[in-house]
GROMACS .gro file of N, CA and C in nm:
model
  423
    1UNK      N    1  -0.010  -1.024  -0.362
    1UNK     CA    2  -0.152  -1.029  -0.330
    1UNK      C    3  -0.212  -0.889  -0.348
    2UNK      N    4  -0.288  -0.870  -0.444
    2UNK     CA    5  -0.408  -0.768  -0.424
    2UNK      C    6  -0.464  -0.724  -0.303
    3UNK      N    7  -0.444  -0.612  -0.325
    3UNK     CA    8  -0.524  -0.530  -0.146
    3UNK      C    9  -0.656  -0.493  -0.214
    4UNK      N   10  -0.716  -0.475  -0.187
    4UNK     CA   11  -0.855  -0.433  -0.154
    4UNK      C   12  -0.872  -0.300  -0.232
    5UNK      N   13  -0.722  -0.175  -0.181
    5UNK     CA   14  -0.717  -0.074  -0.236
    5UNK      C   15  -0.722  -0.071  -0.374
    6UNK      N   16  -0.606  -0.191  -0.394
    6UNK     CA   17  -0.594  -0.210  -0.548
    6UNK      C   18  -0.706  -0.228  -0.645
    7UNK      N   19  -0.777  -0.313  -0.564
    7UNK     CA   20  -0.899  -0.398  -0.672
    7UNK      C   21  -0.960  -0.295  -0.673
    8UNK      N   22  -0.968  -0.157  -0.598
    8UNK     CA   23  -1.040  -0.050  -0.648
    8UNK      C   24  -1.009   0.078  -0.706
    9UNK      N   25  -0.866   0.030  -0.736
    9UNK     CA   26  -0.777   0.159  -0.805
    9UNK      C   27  -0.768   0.283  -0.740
   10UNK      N   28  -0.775   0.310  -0.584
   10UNK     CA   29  -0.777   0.409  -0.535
   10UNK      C   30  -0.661   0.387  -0.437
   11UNK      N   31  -0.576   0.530  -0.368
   11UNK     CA   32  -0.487   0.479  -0.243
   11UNK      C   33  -0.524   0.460  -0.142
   12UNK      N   34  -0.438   0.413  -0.076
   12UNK     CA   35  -0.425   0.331   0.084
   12UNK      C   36  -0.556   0.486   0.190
   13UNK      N   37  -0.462   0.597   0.145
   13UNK     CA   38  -0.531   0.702   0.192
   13UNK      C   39  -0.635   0.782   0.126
   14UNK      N   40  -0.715   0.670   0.062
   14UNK     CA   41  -0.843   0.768  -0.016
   14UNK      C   42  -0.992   0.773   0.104
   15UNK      N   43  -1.019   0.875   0.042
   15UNK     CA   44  -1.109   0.894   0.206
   15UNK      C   45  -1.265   0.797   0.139
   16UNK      N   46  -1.327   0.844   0.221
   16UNK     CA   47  -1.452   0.731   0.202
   16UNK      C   48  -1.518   0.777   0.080
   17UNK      N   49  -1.557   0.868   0.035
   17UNK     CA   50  -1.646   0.898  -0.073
   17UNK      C   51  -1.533   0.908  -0.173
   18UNK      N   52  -1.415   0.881  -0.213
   18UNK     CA   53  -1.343   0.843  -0.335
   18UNK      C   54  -1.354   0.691  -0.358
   19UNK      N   55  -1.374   0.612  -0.211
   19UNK     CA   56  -1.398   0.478  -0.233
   19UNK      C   57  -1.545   0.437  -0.336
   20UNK      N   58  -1.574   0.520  -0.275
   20UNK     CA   59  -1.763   0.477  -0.301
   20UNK      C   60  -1.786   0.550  -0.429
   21UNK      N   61  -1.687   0.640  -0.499
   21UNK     CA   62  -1.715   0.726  -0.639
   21UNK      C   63  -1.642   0.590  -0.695
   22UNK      N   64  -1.480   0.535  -0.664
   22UNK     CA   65  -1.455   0.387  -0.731
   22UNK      C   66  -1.513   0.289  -0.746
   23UNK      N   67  -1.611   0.255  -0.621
   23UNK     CA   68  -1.681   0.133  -0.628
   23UNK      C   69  -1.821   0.126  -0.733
   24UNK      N   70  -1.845   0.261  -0.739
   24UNK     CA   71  -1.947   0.277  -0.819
   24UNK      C   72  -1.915   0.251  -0.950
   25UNK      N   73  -1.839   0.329  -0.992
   25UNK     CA   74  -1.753   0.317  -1.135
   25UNK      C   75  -1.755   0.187  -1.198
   26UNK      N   76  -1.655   0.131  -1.111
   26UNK     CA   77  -1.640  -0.023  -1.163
   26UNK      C   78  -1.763  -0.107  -1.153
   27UNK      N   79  -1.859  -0.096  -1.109
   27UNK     CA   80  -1.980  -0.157  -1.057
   27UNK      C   81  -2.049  -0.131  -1.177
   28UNK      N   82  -2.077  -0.040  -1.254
   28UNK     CA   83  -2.116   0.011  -1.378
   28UNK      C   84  -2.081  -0.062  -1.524
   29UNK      N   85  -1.915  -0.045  -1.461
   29UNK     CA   86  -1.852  -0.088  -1.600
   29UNK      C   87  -1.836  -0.260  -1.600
   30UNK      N   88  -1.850  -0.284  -1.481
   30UNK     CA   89  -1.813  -0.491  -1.465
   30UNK      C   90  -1.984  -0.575  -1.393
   31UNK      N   91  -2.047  -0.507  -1.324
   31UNK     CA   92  -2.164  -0.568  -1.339
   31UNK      C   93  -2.206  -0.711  -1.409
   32UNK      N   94  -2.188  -0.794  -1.376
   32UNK     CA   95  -2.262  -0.881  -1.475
   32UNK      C   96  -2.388  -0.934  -1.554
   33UNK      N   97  -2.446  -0.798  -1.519
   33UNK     CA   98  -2.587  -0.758  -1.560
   33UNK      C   99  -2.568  -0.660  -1.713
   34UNK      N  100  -2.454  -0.611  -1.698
   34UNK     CA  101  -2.371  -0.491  -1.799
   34UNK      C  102  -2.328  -0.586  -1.883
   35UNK      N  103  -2.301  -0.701  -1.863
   35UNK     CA  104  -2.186  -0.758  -1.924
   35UNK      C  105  -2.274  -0.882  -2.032
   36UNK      N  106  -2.234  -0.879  -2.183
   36UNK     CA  107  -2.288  -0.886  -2.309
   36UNK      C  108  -2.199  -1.062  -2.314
   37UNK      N  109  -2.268  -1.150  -2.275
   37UNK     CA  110  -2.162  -1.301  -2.308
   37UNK      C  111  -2.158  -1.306  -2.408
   38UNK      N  112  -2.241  -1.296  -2.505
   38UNK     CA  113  -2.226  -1.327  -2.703
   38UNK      C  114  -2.097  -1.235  -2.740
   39UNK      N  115  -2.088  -1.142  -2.658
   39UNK     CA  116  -2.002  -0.998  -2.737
   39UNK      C  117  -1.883  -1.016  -2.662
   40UNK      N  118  -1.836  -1.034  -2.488
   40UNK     CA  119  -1.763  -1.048  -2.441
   40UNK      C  120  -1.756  -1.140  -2.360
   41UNK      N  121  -1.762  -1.297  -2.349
   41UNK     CA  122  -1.757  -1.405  -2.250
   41UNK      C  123  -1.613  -1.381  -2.179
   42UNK      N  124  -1.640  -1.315  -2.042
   42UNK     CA  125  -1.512  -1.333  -1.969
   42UNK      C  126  -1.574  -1.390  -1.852
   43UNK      N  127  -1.495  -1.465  -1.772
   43UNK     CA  128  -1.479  -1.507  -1.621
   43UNK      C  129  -1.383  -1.423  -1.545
   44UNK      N  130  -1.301  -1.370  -1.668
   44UNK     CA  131  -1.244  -1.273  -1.592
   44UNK      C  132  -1.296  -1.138  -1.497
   45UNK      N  133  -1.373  -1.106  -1.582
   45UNK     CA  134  -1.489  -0.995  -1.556
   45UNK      C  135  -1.612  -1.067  -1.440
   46UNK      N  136  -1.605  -1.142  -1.419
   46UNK     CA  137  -1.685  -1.218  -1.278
   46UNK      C  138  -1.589  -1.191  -1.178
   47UNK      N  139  -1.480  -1.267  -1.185
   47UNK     CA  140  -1.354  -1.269  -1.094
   47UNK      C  141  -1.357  -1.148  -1.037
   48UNK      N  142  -1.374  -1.052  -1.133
   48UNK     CA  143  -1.296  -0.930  -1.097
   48UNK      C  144  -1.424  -0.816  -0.982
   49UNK      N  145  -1.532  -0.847  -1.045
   49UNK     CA  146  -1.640  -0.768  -0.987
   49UNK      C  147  -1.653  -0.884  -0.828
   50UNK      N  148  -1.650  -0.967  -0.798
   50UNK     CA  149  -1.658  -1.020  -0.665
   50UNK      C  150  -1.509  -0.957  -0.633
   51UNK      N  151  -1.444  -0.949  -0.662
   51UNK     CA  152  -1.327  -0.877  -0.525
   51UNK      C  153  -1.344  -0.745  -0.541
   52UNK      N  154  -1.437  -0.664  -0.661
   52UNK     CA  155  -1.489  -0.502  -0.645
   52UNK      C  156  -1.556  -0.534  -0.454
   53UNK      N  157  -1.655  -0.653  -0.524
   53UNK     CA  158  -1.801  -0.640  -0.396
   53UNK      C  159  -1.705  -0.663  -0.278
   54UNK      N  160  -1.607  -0.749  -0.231
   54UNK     CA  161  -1.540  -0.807  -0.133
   54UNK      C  162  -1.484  -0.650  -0.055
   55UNK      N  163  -1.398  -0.602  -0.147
   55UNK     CA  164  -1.303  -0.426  -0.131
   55UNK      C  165  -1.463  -0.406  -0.049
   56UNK      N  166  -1.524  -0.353  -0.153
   56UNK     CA  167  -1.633  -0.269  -0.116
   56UNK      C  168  -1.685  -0.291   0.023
   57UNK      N  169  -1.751  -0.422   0.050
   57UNK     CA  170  -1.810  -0.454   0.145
   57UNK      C  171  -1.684  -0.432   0.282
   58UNK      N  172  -1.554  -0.398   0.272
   58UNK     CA  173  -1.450  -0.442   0.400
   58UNK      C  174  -1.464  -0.283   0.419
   59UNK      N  175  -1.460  -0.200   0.320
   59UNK     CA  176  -1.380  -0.055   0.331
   59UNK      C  177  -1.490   0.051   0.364
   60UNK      N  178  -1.605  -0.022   0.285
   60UNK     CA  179  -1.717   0.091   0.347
   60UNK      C  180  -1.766   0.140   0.465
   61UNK      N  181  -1.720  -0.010   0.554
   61UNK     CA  182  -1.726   0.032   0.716
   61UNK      C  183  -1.630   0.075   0.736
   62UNK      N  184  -1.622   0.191   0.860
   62UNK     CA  185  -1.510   0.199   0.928
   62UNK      C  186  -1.426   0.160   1.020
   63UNK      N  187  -1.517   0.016   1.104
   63UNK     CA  188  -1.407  -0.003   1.185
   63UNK      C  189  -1.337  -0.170   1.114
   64UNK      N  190  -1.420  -0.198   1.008
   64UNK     CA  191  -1.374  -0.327   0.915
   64UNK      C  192  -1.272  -0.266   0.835
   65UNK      N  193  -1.266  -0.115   0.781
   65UNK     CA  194  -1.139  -0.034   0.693
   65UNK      C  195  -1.057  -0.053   0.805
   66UNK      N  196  -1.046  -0.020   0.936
   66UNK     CA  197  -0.967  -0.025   1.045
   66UNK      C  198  -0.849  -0.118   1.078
   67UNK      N  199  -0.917  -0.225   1.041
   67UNK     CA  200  -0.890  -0.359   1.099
   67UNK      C  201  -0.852  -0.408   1.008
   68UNK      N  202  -0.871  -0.391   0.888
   68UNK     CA  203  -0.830  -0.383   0.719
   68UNK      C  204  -0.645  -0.384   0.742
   69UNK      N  205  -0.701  -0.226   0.750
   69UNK     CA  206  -0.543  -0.154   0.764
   69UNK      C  207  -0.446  -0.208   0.884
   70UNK      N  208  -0.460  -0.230   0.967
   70UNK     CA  209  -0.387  -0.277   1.049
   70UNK      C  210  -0.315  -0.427   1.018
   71UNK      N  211  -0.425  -0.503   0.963
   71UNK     CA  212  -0.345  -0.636   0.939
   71UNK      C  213  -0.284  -0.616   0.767
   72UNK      N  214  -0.326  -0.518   0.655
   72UNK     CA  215  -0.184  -0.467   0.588
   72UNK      C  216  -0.047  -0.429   0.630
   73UNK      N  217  -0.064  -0.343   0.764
   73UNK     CA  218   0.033  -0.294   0.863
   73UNK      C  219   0.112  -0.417   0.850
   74UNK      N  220   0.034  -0.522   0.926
   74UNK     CA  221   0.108  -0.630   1.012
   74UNK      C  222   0.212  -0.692   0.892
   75UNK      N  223   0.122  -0.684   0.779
   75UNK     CA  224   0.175  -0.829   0.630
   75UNK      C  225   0.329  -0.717   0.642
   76UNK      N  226   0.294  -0.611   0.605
   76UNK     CA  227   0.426  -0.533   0.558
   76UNK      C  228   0.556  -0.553   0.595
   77UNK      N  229   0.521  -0.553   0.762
   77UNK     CA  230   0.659  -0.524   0.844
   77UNK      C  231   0.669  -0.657   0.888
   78UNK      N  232   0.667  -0.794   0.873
   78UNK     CA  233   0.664  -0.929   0.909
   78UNK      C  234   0.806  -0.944   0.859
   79UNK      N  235   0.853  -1.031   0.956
   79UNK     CA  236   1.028  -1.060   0.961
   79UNK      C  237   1.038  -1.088   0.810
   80UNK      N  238   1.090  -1.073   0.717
   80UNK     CA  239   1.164  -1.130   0.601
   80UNK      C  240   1.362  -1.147   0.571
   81UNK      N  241   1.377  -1.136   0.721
   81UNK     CA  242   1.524  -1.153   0.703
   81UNK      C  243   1.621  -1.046   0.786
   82UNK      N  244   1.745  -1.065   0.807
   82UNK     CA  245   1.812  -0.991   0.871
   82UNK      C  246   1.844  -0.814   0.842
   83UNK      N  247   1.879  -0.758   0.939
   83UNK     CA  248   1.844  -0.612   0.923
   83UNK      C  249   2.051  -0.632   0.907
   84UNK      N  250   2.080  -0.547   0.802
   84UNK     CA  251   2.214  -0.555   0.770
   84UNK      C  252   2.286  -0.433   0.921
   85UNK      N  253   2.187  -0.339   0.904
   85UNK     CA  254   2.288  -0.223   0.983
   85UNK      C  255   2.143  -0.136   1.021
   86UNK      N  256   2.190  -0.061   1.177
   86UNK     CA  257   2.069   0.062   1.191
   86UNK      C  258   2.154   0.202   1.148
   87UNK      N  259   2.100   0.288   1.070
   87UNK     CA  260   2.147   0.405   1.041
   87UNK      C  261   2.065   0.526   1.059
   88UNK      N  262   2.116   0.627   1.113
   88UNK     CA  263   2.008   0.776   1.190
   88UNK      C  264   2.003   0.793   1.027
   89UNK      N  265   1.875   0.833   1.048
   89UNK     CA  266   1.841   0.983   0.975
   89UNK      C  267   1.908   1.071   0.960
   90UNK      N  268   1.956   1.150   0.999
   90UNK     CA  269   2.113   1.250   1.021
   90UNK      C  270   2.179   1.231   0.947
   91UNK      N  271   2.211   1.044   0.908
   91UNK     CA  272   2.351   1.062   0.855
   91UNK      C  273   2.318   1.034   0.707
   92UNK      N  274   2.219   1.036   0.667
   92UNK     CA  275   2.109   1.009   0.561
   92UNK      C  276   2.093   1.146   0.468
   93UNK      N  277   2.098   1.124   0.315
   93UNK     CA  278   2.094   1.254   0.213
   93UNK      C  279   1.926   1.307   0.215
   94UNK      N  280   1.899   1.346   0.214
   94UNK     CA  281   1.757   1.398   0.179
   94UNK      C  282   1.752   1.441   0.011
   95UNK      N  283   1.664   1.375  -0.024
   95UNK     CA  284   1.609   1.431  -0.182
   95UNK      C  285   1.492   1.448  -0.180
   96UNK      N  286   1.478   1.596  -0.239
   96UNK     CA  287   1.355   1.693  -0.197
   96UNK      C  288   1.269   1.639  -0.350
   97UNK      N  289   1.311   1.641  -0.442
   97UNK     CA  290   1.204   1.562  -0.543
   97UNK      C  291   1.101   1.466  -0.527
   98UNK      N  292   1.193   1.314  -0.432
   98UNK     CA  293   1.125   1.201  -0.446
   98UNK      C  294   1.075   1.227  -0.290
   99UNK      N  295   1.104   1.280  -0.234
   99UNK     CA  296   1.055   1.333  -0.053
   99UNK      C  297   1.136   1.194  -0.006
  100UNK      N  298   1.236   1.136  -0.023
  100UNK     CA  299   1.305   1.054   0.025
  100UNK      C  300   1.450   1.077   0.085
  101UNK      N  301   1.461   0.977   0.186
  101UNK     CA  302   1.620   0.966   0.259
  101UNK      C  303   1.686   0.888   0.172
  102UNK      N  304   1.829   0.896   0.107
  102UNK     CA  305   1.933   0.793   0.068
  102UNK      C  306   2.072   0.756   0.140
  103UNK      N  307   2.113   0.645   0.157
  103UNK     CA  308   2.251   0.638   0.214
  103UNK      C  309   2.286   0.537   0.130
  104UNK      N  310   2.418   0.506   0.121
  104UNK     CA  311   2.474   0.443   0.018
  104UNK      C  312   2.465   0.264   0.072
  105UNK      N  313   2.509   0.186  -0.049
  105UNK     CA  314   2.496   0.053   0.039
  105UNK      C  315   2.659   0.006   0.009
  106UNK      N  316   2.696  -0.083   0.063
  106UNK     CA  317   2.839  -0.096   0.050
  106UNK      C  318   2.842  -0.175  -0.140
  107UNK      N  319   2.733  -0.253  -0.170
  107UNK     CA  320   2.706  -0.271  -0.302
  107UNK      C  321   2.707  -0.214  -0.427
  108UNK      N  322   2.689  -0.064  -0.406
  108UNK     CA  323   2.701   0.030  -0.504
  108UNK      C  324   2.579   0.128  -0.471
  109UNK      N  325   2.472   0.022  -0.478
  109UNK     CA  326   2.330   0.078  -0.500
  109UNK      C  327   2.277   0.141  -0.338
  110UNK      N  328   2.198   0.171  -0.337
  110UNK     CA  329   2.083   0.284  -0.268
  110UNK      C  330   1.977   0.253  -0.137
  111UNK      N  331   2.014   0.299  -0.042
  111UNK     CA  332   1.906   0.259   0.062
  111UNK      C  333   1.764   0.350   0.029
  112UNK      N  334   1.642   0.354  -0.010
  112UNK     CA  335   1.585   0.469   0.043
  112UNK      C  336   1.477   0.426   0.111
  113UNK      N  337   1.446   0.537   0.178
  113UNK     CA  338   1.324   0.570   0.254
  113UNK      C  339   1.233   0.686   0.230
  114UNK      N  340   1.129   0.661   0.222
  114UNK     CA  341   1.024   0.752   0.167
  114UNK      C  342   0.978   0.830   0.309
  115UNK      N  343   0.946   0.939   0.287
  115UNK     CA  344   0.845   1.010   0.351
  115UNK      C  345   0.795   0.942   0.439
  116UNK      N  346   0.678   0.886   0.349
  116UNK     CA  347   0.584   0.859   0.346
  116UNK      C  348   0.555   0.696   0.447
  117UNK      N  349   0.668   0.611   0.433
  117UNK     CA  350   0.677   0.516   0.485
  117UNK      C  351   0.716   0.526   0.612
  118UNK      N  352   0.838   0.647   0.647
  118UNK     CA  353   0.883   0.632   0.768
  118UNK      C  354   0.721   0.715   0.888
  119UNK      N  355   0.644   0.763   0.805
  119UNK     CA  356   0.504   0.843   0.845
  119UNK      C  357   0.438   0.722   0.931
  120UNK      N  358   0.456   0.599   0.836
  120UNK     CA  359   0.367   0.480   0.941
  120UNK      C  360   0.419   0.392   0.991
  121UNK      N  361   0.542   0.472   0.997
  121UNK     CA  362   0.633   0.409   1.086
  121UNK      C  363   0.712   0.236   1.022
  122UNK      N  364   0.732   0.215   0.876
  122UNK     CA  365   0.821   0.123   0.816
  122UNK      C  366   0.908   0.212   0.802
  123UNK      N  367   1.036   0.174   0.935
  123UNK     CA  368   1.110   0.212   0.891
  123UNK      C  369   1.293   0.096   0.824
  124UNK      N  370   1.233   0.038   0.774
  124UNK     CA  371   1.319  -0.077   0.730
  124UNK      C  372   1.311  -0.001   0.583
  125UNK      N  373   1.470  -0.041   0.544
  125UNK     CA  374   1.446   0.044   0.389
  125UNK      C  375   1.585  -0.084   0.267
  126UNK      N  376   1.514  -0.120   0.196
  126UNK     CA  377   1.624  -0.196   0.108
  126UNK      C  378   1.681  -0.128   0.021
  127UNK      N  379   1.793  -0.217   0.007
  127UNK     CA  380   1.903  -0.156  -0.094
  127UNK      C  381   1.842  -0.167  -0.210
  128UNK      N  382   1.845  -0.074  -0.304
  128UNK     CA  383   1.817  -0.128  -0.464
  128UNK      C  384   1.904  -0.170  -0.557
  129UNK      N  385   1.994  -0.228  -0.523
  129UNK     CA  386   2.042  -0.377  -0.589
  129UNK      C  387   2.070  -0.512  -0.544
  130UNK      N  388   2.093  -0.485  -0.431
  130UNK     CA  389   2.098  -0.632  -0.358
  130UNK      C  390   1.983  -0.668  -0.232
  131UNK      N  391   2.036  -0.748  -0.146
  131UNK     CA  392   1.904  -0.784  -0.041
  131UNK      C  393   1.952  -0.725   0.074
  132UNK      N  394   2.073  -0.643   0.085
  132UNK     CA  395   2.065  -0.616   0.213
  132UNK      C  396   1.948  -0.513   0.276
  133UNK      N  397   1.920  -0.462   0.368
  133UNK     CA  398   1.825  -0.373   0.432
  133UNK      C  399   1.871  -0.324   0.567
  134UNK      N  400   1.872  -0.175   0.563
  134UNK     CA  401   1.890  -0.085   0.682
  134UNK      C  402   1.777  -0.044   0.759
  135UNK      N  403   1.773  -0.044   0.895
  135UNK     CA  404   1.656   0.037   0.954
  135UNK      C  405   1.655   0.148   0.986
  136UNK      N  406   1.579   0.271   0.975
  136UNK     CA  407   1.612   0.372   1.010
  136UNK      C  408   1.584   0.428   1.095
  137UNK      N  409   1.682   0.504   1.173
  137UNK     CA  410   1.670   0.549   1.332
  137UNK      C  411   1.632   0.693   1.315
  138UNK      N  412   1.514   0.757   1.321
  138UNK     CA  413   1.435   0.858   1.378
  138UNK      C  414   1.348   0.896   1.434
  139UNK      N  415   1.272   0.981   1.472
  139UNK     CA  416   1.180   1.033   1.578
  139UNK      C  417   1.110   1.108   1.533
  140UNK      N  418   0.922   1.132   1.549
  140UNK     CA  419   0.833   1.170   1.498
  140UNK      C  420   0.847   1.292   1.586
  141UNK      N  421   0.820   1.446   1.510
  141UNK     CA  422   0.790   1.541   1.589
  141UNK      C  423   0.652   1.556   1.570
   0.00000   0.00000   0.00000
């Protein structure tokens, strides 16, 4: 499913006036006032500018961006299955490139955890080859 963020090509953490420099943009370029049916008949290009206006209209407020984000929160971390093992942080490699934690999986392949994820607190991390998934045990300073 398309987030909101997506349909406006900006990130999760773009502040308000990168939203509103995106929403403009695309509003320009998909308009259906802009848009030439003899030269380009799309429905696609309808489709696409009502979930611009939809993004637009949720994110421009702040306590509707709020409430936005929170029930993304919720979709993210929703049970999808058993947690194989909990493993610290500690016992976890750090790679300073990808700003990620790795620990091995008994499969071959790779637990990681981003930065960035364990920041909002997902800390569930899958293997990248099979389905198992570790949670990871650390603490925000």
């Amino acid at each position: 499913m398309e987030t909101h963020y997506a349909a406006l090509g900006v990130p999760e953490d773009a502040s308000a006036d990168e939203i509103k420099r995106a929403y403009q943009a695309l509003v320009l370029q998909l308009h259906p006032d802009k848009q030439n049916a003899a030269i380009n008949p799309s429905a696609d290009a309808a489709d696409r500018f009502l979930k611009i206006q939809r993004a637009w209209e949720t994110l421009k407020d702040v306590d509707q961006r709020r409430q936005y984000d929170a029930e993304l929160k919720d979709r993210s971390q929703k049970y999808i299955g058993p947690i194989d093992a909990d493993v610290d942080i500690d016992e976890m490699q750090y790679d300073e490139d990808t700003r990620s934690f790795v620990f091995p999986c008994r499969c071959g392949g790779l637990y990681v955890a981003t930065e960035a994820n364990l920041e909002v607190r997902n800390d569930v991390a899958p293997c990248s080859t099979c389905s198992l998934r570790i949670r990871v045990l650390y603490s925000i300073e």
